[in-house]
PDB file of C-alpha atoms in Angstrom:
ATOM      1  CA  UNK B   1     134.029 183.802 112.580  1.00 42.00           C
ATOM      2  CA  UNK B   2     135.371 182.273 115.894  1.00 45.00           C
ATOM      3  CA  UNK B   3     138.091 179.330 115.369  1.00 63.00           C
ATOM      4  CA  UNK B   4     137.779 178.247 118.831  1.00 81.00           C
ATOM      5  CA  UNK B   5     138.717 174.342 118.922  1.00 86.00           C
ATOM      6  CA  UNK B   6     136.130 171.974 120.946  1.00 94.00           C
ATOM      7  CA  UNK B   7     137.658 170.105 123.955  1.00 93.00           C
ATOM      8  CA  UNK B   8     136.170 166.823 123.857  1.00 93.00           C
ATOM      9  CA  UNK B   9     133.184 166.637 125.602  1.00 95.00           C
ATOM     10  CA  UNK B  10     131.655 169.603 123.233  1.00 96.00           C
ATOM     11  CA  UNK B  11     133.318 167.245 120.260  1.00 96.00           C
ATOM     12  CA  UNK B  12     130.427 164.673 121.235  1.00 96.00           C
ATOM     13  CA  UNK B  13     128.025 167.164 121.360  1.00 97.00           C
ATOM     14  CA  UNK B  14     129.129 168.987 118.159  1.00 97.00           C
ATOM     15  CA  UNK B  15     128.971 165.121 116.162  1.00 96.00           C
ATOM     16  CA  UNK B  16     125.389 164.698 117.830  1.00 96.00           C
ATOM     17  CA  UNK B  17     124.474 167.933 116.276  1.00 97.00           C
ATOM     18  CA  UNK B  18     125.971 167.114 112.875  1.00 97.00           C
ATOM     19  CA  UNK B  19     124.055 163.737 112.573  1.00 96.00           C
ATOM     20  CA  UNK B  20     120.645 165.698 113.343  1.00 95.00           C
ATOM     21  CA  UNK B  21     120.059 169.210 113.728  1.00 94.00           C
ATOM     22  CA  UNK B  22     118.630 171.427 115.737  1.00 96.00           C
ATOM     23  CA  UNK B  23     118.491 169.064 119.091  1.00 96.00           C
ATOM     24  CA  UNK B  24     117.622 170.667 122.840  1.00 96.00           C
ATOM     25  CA  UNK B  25     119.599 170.140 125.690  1.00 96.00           C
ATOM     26  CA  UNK B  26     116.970 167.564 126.793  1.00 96.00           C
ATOM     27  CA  UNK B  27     117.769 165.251 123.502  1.00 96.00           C
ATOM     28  CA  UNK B  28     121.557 165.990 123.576  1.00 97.00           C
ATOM     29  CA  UNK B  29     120.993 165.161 126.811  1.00 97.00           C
ATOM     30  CA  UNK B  30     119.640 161.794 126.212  1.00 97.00           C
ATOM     31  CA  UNK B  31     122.472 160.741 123.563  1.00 96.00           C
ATOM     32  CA  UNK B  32     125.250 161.419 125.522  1.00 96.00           C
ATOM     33  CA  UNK B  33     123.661 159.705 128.774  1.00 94.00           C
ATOM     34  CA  UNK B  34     123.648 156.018 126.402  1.00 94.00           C
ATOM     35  CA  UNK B  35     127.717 156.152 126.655  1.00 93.00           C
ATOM     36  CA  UNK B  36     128.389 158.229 129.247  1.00 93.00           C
ATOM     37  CA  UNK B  37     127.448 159.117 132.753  1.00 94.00           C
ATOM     38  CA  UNK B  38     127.060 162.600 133.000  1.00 94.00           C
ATOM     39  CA  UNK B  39     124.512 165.306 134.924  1.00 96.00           C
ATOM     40  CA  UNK B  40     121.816 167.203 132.669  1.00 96.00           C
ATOM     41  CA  UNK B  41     123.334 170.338 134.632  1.00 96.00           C
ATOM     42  CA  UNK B  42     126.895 169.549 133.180  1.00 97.00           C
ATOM     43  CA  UNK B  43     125.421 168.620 129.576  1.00 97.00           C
ATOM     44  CA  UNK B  44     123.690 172.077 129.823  1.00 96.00           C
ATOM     45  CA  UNK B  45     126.910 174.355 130.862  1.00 97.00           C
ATOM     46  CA  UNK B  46     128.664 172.844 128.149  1.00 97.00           C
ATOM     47  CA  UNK B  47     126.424 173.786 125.487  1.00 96.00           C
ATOM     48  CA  UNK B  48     126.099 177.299 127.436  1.00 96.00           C
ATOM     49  CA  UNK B  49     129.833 177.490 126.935  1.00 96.00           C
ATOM     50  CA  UNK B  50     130.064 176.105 123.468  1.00 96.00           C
ATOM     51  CA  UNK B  51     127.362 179.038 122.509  1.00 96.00           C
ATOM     52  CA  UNK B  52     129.860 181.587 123.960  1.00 95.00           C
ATOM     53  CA  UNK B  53     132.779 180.396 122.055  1.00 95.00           C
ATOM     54  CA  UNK B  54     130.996 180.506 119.025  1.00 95.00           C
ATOM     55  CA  UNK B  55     130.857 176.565 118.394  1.00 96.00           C
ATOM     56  CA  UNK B  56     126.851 176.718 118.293  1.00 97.00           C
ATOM     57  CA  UNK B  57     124.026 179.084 117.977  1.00 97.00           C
ATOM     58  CA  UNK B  58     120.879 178.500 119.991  1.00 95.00           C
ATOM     59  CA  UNK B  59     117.214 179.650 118.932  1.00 95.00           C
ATOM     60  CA  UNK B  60     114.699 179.795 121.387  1.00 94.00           C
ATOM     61  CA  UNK B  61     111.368 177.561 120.422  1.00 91.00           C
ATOM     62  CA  UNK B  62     108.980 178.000 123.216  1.00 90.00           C
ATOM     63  CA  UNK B  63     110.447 177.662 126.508  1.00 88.00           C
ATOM     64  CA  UNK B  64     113.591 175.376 125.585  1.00 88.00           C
ATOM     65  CA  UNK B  65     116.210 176.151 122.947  1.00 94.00           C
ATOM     66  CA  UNK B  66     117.127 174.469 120.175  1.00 97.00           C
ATOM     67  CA  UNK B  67     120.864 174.500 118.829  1.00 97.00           C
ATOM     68  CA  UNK B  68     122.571 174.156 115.733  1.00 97.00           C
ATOM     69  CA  UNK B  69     126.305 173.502 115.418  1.00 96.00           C
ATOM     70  CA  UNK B  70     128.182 177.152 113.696  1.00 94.00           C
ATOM     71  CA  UNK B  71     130.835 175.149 111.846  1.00 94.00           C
ATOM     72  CA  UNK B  72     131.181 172.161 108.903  1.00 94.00           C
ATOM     73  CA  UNK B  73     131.927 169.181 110.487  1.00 95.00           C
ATOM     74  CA  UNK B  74     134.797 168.999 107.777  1.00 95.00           C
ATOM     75  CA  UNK B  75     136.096 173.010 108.839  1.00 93.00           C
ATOM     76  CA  UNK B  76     136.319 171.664 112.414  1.00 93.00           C
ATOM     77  CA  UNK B  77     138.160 167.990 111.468  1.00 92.00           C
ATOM     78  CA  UNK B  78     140.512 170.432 109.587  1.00 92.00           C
ATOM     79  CA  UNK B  79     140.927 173.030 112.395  1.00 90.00           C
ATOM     80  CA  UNK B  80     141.359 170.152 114.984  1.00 92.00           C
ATOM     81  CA  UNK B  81     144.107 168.504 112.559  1.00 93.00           C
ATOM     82  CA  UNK B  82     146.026 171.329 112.041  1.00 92.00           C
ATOM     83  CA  UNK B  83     146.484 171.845 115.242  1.00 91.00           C
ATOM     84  CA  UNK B  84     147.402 168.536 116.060  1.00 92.00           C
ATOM     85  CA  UNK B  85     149.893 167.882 113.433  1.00 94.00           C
ATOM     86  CA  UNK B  86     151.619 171.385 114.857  1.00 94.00           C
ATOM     87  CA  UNK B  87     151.556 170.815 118.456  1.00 94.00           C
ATOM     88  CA  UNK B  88     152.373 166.728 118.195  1.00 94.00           C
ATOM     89  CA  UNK B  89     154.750 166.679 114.854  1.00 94.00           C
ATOM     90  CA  UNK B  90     155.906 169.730 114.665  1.00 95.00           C
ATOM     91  CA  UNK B  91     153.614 170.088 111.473  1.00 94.00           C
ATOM     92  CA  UNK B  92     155.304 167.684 109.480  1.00 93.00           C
ATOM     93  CA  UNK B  93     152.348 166.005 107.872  1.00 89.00           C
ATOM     94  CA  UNK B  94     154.503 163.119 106.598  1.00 90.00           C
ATOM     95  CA  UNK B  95     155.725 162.735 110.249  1.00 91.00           C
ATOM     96  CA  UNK B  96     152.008 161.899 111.641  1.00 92.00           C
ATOM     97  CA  UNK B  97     151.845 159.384 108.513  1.00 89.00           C
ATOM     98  CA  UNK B  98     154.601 157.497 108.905  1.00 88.00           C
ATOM     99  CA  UNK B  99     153.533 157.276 113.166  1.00 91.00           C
ATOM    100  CA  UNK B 100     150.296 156.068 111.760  1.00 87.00           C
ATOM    101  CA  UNK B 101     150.914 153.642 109.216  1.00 86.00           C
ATOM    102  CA  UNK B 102     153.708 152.191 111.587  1.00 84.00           C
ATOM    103  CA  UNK B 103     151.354 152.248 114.890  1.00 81.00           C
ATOM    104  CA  UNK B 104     148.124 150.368 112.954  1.00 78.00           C
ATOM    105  CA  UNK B 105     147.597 147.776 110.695  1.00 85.00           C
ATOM    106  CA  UNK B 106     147.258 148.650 107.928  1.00 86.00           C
ATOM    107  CA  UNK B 107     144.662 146.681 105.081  1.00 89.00           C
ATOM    108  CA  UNK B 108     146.204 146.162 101.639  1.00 90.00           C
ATOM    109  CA  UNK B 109     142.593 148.347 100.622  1.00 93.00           C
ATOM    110  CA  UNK B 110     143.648 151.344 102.655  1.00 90.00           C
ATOM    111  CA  UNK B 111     147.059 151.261 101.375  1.00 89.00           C
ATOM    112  CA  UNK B 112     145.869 151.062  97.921  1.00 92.00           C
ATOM    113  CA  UNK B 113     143.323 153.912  98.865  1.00 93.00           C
ATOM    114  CA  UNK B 114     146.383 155.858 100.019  1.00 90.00           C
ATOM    115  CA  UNK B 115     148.055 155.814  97.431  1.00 91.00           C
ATOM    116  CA  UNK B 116     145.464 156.605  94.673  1.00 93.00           C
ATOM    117  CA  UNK B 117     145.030 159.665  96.943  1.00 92.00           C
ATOM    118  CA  UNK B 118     148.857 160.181  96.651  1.00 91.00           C
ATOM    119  CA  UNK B 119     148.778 159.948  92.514  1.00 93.00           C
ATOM    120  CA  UNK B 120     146.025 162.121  92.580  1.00 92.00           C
ATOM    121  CA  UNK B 121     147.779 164.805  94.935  1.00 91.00           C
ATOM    122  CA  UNK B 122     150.915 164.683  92.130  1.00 92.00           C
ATOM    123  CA  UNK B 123     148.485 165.086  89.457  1.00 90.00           C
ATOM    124  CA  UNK B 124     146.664 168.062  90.556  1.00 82.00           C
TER     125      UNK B 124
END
């Protein structure tokens, strides 16, 4: 299984695909072109390149294909993580936290949620 990581143009594409699948080019198409301004020529070579790196298989249904993403949305949230906690803080996970919590504001609901996820951790 490829473990290519999506830049972030095929990120949009791959979250379009995870809300509905299988979409054409055409409908991907349309989605992106609500937010962003891009060609249908550029929205197709992405997808072309996404197939090639494994990030999406492509069936053909008539003349057009249709595509499905290859990976979880969770596997590739995890994938795209990892690498960011290495590359950014050194893969200290408590590192990113602590630039989180102290870059946001932070609800008294997500803190609790925190750290019932925290007990829970300690538990297990």
């Amino acid at each position: 299984m490829n473990k290519k990581t999506p830049t972030a143009a095929e990120l949009d594409i791959l979250n379009i695909l995870w809300k509905k699948e299988p979409q054409s080019v055409k409908d991907i198409h349309a989605l992106i072109s609500e937010s962003k301004d891009v060609g249908y020529t550029t929205t197709l070579k992405i997808m072309q390149n996404m197939t090639a790196k494994g990030l999406v298989k492509r069936e053909k249904k008539g003349k057009s294909h249709l595509y499905f993403s290859n990976h979880a949305r969770e596997e590739t949230r995890e994938r795209l993580l990892d690498r960011f906690v290495d590359s950014a803080f050194g893969g200290s996970a408590s590192s990113l936290v602590m630039q989180l919590l102290g870059n946001r504001k932070t609800s008294k609901e997500e803190l609790d949620e925190i750290k019932q996820i925290i007990e829970q951790m300690q538990n297990d």
